Coordinates of C-alpha atoms and ligand atoms in Angstrom, one line a residue:
X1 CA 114.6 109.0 109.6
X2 CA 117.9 107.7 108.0
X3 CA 118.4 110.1 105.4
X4 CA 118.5 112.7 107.6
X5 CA 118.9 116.0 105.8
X6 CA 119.3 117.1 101.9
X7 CA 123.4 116.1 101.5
X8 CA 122.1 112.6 102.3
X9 CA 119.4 112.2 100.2
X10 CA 122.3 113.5 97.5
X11 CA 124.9 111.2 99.0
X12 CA 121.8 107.9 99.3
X13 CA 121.3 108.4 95.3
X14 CA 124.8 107.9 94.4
X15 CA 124.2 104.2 96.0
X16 CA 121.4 103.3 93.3
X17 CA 122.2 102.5 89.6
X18 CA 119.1 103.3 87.8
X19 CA 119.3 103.0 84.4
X20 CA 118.3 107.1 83.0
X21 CA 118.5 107.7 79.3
X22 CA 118.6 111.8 78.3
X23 CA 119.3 112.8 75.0
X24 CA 120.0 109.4 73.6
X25 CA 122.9 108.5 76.1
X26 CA 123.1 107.1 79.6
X27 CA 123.4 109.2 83.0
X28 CA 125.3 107.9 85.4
X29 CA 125.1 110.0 88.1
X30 CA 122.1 112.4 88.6
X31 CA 123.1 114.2 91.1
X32 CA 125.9 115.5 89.0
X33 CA 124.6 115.8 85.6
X34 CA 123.5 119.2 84.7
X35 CA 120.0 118.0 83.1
X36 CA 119.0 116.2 86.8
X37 CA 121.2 117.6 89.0
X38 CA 118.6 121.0 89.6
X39 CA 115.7 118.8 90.7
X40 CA 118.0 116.9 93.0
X41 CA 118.6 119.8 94.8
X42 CA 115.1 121.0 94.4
X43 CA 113.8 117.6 95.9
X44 CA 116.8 118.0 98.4
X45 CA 115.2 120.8 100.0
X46 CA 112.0 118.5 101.2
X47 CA 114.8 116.9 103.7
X48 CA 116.4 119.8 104.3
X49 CA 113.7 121.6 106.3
X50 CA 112.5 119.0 108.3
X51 CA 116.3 119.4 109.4
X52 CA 115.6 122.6 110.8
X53 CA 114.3 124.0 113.8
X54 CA 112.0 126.3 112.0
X55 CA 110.4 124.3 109.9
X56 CA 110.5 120.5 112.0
X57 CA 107.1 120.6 113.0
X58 CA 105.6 121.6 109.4
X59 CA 107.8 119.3 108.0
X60 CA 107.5 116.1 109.5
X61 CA 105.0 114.2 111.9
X62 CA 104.6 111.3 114.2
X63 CA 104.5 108.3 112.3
X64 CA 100.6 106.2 112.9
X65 CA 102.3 102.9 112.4
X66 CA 105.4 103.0 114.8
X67 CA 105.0 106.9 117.0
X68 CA 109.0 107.4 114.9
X69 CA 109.1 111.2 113.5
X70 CA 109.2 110.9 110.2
X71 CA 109.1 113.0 107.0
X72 CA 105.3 114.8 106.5
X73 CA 106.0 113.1 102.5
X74 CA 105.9 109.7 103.7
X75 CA 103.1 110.4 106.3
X76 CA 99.2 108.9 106.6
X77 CA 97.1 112.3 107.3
X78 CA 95.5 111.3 110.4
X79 CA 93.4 114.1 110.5
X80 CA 92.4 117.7 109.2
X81 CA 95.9 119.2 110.6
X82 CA 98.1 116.7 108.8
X83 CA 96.1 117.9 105.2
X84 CA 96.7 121.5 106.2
X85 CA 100.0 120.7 107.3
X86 CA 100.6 119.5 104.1
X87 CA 100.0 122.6 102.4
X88 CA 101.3 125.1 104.3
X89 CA 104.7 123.3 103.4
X90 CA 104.1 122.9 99.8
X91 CA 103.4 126.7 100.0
X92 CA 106.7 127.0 101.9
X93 CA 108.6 124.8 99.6
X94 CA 107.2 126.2 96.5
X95 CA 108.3 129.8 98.1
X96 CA 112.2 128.2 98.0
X97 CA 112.9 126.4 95.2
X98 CA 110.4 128.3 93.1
X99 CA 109.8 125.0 91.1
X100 CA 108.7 121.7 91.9
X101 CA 110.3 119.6 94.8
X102 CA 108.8 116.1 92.8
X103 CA 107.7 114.2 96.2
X104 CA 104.3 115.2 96.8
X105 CA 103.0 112.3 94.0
X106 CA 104.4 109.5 96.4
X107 CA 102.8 111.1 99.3
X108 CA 99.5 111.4 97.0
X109 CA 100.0 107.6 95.9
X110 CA 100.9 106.6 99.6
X111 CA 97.8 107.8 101.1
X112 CA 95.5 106.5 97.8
X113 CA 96.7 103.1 98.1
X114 CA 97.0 102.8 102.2
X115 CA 93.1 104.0 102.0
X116 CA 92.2 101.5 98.8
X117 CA 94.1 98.7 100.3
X118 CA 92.0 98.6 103.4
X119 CA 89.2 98.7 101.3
X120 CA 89.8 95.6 99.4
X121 CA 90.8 93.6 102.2
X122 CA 87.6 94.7 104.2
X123 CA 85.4 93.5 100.6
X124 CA 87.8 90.5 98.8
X125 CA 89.4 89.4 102.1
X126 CA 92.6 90.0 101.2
X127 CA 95.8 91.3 102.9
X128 CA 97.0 93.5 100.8
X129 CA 97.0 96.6 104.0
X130 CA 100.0 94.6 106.4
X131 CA 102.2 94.6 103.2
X132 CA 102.0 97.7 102.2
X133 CA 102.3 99.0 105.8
X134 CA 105.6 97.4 106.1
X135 CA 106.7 98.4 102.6
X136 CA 105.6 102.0 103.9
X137 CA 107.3 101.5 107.5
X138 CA 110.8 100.8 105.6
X139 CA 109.8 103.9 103.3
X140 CA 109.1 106.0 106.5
X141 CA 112.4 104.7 108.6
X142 CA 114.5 105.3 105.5
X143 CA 113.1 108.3 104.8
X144 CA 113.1 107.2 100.9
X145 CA 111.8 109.3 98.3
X146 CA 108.8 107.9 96.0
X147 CA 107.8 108.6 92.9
X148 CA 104.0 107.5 92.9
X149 CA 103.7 106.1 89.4
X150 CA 100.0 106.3 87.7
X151 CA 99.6 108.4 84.6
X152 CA 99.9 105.3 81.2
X153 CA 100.3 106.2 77.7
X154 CA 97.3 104.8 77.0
X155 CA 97.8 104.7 73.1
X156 CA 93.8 105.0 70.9
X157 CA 91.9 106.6 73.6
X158 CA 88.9 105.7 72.4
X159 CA 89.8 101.9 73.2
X160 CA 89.9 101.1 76.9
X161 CA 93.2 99.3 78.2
X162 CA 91.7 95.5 77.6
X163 CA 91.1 96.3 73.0
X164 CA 94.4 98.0 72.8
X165 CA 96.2 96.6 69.4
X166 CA 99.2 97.2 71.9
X167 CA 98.2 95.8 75.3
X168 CA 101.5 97.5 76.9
X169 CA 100.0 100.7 76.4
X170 CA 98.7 100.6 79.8
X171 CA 101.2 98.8 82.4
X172 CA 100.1 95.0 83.3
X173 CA 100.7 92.1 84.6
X174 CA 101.9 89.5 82.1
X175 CA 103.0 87.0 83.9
X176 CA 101.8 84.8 87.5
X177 CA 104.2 83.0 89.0
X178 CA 103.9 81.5 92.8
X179 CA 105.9 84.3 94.5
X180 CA 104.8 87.2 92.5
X181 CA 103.9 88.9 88.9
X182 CA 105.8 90.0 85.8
X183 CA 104.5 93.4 84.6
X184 CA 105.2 95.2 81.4
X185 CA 104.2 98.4 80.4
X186 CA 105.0 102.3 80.9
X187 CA 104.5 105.4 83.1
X188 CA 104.7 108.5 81.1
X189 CA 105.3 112.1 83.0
X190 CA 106.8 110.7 86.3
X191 CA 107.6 113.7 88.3
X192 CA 110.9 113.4 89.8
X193 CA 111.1 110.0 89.5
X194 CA 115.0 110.2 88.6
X195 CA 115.5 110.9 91.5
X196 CA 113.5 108.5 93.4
X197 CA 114.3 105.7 95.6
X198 CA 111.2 103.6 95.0
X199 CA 108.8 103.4 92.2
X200 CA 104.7 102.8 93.4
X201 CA 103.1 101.9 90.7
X202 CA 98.8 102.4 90.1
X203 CA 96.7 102.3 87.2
X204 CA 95.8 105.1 85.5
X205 CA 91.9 104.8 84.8
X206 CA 89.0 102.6 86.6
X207 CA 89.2 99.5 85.3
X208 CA 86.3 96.9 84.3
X209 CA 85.9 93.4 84.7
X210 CA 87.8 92.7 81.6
X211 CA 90.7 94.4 82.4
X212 CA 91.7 92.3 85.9
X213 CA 95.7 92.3 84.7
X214 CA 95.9 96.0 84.5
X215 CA 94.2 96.3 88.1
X216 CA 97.7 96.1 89.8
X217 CA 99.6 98.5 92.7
X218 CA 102.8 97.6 93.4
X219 CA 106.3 99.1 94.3
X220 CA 109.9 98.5 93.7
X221 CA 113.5 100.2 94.0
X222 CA 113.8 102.5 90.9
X223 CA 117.1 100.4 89.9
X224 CA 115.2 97.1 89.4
X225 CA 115.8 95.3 86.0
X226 CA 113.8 96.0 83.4
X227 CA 113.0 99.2 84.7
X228 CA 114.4 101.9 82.2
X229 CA 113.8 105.9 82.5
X230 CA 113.7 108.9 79.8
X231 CA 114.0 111.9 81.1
X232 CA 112.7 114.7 79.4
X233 CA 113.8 117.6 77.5
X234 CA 113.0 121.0 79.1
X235 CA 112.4 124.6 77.5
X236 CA 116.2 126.0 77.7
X237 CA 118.0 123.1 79.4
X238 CA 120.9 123.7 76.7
X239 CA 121.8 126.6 78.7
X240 CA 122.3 124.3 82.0
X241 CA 124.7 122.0 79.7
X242 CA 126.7 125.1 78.6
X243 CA 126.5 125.8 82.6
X244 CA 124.9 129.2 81.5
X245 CA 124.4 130.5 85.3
X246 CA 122.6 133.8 84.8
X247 CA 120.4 132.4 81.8
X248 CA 119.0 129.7 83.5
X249 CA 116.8 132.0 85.4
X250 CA 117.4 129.5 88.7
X251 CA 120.7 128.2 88.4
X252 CA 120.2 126.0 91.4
X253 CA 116.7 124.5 91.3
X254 CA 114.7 123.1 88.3
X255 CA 112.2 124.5 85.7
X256 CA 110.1 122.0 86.6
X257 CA 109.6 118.8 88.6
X258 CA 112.4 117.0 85.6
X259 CA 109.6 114.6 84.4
X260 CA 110.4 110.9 82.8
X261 CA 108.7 107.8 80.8
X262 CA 109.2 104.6 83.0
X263 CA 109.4 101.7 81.0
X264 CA 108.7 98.4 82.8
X265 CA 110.3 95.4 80.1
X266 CA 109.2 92.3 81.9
X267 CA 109.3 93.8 85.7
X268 CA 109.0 90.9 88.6
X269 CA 107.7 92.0 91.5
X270 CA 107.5 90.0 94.3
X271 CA 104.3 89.1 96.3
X272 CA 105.0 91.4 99.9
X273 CA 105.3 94.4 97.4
X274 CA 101.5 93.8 95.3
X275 CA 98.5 96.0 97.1
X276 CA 96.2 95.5 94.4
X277 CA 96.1 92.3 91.9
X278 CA 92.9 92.2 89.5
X279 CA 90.4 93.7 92.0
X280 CA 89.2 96.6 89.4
X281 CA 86.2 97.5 91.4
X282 CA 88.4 99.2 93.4
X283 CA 90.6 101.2 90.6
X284 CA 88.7 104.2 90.1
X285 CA 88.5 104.7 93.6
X286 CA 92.6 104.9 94.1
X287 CA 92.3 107.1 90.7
X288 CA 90.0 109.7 92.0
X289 CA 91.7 109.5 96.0
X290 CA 95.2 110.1 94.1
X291 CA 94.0 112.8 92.1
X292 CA 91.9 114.4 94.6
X293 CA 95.2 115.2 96.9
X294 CA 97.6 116.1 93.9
X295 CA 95.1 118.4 92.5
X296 CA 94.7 119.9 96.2
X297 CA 98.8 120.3 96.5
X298 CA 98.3 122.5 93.3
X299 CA 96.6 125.5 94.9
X300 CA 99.9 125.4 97.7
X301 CA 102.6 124.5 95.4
X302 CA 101.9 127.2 92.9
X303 CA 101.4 129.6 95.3
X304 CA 104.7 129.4 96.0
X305 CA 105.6 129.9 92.5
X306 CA 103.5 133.1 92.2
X307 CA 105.0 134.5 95.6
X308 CA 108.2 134.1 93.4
X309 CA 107.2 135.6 90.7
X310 CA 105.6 138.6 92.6
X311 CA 108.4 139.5 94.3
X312 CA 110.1 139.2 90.9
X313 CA 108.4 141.4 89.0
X314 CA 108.3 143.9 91.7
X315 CA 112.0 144.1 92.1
X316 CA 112.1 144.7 88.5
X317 CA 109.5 147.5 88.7
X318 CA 111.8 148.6 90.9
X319 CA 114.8 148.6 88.7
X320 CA 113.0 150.0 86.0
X321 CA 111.6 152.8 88.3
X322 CA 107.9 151.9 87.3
X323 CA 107.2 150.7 90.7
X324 CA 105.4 153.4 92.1
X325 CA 103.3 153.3 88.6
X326 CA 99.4 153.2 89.8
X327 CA 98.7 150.5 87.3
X328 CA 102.1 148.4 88.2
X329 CA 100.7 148.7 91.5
X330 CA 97.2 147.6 90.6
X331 CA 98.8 144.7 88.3
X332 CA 101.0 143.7 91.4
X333 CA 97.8 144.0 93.7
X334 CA 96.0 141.5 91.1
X335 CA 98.7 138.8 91.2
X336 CA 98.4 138.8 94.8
X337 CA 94.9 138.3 95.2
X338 CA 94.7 135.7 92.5
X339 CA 97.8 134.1 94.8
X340 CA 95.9 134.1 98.1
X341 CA 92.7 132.8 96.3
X342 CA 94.3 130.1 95.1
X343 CA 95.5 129.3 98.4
X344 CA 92.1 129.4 99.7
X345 CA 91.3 126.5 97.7
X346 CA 94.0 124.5 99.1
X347 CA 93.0 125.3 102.3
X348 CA 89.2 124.8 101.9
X349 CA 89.7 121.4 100.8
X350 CA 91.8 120.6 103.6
X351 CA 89.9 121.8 106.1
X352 CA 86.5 120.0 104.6
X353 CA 88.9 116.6 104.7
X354 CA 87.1 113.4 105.6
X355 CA 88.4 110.6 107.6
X356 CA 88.1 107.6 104.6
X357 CA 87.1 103.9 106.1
X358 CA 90.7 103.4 106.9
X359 CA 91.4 106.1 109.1
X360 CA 93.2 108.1 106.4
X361 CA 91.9 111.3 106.1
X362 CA 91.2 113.0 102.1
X363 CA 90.9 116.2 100.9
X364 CA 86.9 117.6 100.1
X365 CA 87.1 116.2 96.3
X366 CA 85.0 118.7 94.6
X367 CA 87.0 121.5 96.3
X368 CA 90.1 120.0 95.1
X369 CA 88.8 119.7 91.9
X370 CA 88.1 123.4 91.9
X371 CA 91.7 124.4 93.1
X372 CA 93.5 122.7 90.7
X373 CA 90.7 124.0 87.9
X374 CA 91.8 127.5 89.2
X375 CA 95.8 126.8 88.8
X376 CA 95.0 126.5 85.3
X377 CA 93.8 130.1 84.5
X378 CA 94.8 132.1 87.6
X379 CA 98.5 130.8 87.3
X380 CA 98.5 131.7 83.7
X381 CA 96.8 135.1 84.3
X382 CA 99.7 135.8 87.3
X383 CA 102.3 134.9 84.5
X384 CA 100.6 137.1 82.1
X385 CA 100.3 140.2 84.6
X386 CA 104.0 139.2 85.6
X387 CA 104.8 139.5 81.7
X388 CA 102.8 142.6 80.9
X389 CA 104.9 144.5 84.3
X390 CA 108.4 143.8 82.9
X391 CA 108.1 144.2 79.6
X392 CA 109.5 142.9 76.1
X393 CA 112.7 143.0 77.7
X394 CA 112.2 139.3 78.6
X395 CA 112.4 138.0 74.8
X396 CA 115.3 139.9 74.0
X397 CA 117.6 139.8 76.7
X398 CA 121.2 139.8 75.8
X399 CA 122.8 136.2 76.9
X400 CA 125.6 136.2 80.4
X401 CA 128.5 136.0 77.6
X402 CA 127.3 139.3 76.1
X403 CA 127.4 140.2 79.8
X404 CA 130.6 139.6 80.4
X405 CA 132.3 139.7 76.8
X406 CA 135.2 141.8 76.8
X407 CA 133.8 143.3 73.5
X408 CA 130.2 144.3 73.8
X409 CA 130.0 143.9 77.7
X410 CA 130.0 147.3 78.3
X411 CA 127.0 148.1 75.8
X412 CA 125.1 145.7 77.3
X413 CA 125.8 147.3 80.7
X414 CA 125.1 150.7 79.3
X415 CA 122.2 149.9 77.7
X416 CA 120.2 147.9 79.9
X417 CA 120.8 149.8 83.1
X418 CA 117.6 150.9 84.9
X419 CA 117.9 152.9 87.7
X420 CA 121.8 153.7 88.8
X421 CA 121.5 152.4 91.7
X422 CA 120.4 148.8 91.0
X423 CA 123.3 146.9 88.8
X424 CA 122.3 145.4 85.5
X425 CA 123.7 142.0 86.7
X426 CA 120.3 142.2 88.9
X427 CA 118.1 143.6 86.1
X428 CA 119.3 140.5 83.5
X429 CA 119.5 137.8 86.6
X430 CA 115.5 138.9 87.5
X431 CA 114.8 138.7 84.0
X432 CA 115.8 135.6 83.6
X433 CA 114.3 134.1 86.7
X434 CA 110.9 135.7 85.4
X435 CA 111.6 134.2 82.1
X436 CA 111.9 130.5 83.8
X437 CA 108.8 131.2 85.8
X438 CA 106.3 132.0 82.6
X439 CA 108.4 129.7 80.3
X440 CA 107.2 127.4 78.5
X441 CA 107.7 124.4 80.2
X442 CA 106.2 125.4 83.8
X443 CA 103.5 126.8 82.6
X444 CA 102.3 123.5 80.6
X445 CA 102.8 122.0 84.2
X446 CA 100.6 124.0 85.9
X447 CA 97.7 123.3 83.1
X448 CA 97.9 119.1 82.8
X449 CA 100.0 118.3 86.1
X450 CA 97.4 116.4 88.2
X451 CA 95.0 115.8 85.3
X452 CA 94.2 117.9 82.5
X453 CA 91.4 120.9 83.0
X454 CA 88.7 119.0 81.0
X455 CA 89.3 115.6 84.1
X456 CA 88.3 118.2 87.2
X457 CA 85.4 120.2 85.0
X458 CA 84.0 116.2 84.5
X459 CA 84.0 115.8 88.2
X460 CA 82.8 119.2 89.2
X461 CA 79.8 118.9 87.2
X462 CA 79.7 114.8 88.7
X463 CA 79.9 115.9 92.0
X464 CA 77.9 118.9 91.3
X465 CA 74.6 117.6 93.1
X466 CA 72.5 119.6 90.5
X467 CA 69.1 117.7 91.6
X468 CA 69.9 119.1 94.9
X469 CA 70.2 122.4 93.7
X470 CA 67.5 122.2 91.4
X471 CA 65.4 120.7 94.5
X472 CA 66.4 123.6 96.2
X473 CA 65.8 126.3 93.4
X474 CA 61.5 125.0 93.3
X475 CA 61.0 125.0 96.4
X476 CA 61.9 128.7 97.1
X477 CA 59.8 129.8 93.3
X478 CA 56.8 127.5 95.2
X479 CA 57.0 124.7 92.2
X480 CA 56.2 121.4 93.7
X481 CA 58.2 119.0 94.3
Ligands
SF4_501 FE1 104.4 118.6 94.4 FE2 103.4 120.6 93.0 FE3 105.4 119.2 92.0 FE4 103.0 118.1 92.1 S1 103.7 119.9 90.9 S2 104.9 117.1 92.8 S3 102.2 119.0 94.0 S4 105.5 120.4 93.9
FE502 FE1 103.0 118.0 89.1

């Protein structure tokens, strides 16, 4: 692995010149600029531990196509160990940055495609596998970070991609030429992807027949022209600008993954990096493989994040002297077992993984589709627990100048002490961090991050094989068949 730990990756970004917009004006360097600079740190920390000794073997593996170690993100799973591998990190990772760390949606979209493309070839012929294996061989031997590039804007969703008044409402190809295509279009909600090398780009919905240009995978460097990102505006990312340290809540990782609109303005892309190119009987396949693992990363990642805020709240509890309350106890006790059944989830769907025709092993789908289902109530009922525990403190927090103002400092420090022997600094700085965890922002993350609740409740009940259970339900009342 090139980049060989986290002041590399840093370091390897510096090289690129992306072109990132934020607040109407152009950064230049995102690993300095207080907006990005958090989730390079955060997405730092995924090369950072497979720099350890402790963590090696979690995070990395033997590469399938060349036997080289090489980061777990950029890894095939080969079998059910690699999926459960893969949790166990996110879990881990989640546990350190308490945010995202962006780089499990190229691992998703690596795996989706790697899969896909072997199907196509195997049905159309094609040859689309050997490319992307040695796009993802210089991927693994770089040890580059990818943002894997799906969700559109998609514009009048009643109208599918092909009747759009504005065709670039879903990204396309525009253009044929001999040695490649000209695509145009956008990504919207790219995790991370300011801070990617390399841009893989997949549609957003299965496609029909009519709809052959938007059937196209490819990938490129994220400082390609015509390539133009927006990154987004956060809940309390004034207070990084200000460099607020205590009010952030984390002053050295993110709120979230630092999500962005990729524009594509007349893309080429040459032919060794296509891996799909009008074959839309195979689109809603990569869809549903993509989604399956993201929503599957959801039950580790968050986990993580709840581990956070446990311990946060508890702390606090202990500040305030309610810790040995029966009902803060009780409360506490709740968050964790919502935690560790979340986790199960994860876990289940790993373990009931399937090698696909390729080799490449995917998650159980309709178990996935139940973890990331739970994410979006059992996180929100951990936040709201985590809320209820420390009280209305949380919205009316005196701000770090306050703090530290020569003026009203010591009111503040008189006034929001808990017990003496616990300093306020700690009571405001846990605060703040539980504030960041139940903000706004993270928690709308943890509700439509890998699909939106109403996408896994349509596949649940899809893959619910009711006439199975209905089989099963007349035979045991003796109804015939
Ligand atoms: Fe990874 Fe979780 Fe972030 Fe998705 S939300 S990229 S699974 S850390
Ligand atoms: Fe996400």
């Amino acid at each position: 692995m090139k980049l060989a730990n986290g002041a590399e990756y840093i370091e390897s970004l510096r090289r690129l010149s992306p072109k990132i917009y934020y607040k109407g004006k152009r950064i230049k360097d995102v690993t300095r600029h207080p907006a990005t600079a958090p989730h390079v740190r955060s997405a730092a920390m995924t090369y950072a531990l497979a720099n350890k000794e402790k963590y090696k073997d979690l995070a990395t593996a033997a590469s399938h196509l060349t036997g080289r170690t090489i980061s777990r993100f950029t890894h095939v799973h080969q079998n059910i160990g690699d999926l459960i591998g893969k949790i166990k990190l996110l879990r881990l990772l989640g546990q350190k940055t308490g945010t995202c760390f962006q780089r499990c949606v190229g691992l998703d979209g690596i795996n989706a495609v790697y899969s896909v493309a072997y199907e196509i070839d195997q049905k159309h012929g094609t040859g689309y596998l050997e490319r992307f294996k040695a796009w993802l061989i210089h991927i693994q031997d770089e040890n580059r970070m990818v943002v894997g590039a799906m969700t559109d804007p998609k514009g009048d969703r009643s109208k599918s991609p092909a009747d759009q008044p504005d065709p670039d409402q879903y990204v396309h190809v525009v253009e044929r030429r001999k040695d490649g295509v000209v695509i145009r279009g956008a990504k919207l909600h790219m995790t991370g992807a300011v801070n990617s090398h390399d841009i893989l780009v997949m549609p957003t919905t299965a496609l029909d027949e009519r709809s052959k240009n938007y059937a196209i995978v490819c990938a490129m460097p994220i400082d390609t022209p015509g390539v133009t990102l927006i990154f987004g505006r956060q809940a309390g990312d004034d207070r990084r600008d200000h460099r607020e340290r205590i009010d952030v809540g984390k002053p050295r990782f993110g709120v979230v993954g630092g999500e962005a609109v990729i524009a594509f303005e007349d893309v080429f892309v040459p032919n060794e990096r296509i891996f799909m190119n009008g074959e839309t009987d195979h689109t809603g396949t990569l869809v549903y493989r993509f989604a399956a693992h993201h929503r599957a990363n959801y039950g580790a990642c968050k986990t993580g994040l709840m581990d956070v805020l446990t311990g946060a709240v508890s702390y606090l509890a202990q500040i305030q002297g309610t810790a040995q309350g029966s009902h803060i106890k009780d409360k506490v006790t709740e968050m964790i077992h919502l935690s560790e059944t979340l986790y199960s989830s994860s876990i289940a769907c790993s373990a009931e993984g399937n090698p696909t025709p390729s080799g490449a092993y995917l998650v159980d789908t309709m178990l996935a589709n139940v973890c990331k289902q739970n994410v979006t109530r059992f996180h929100f009922e951990v936040a709201r627990l985590a809320t209820d525990i420390a009280g209305g403190f949380l919205a009316t927090m005196p701000s770090e100048y306050d703090l530290k103002s020569e003026d009203v400092g010591h009111l503040v420090k008189k006034y929001f002490v808990g017990v003496s022997t616990i300093p306020v600094e700690d009571r405001i700085k846990i605060g703040r961090l539980i504030e960041a965890l139940t903000g706004g922002t993270a928690m709308v993350e943890s509700m439509h991050g890998a699909g939106s609740p109403q996408a896994q409740r349509i596949m649940i009940f899809r893959e619910g094989k009711l006439g199975e259970k209905i089989r099963l339900a007349k035979k045991l009342a003796g109804i015939p068949q």
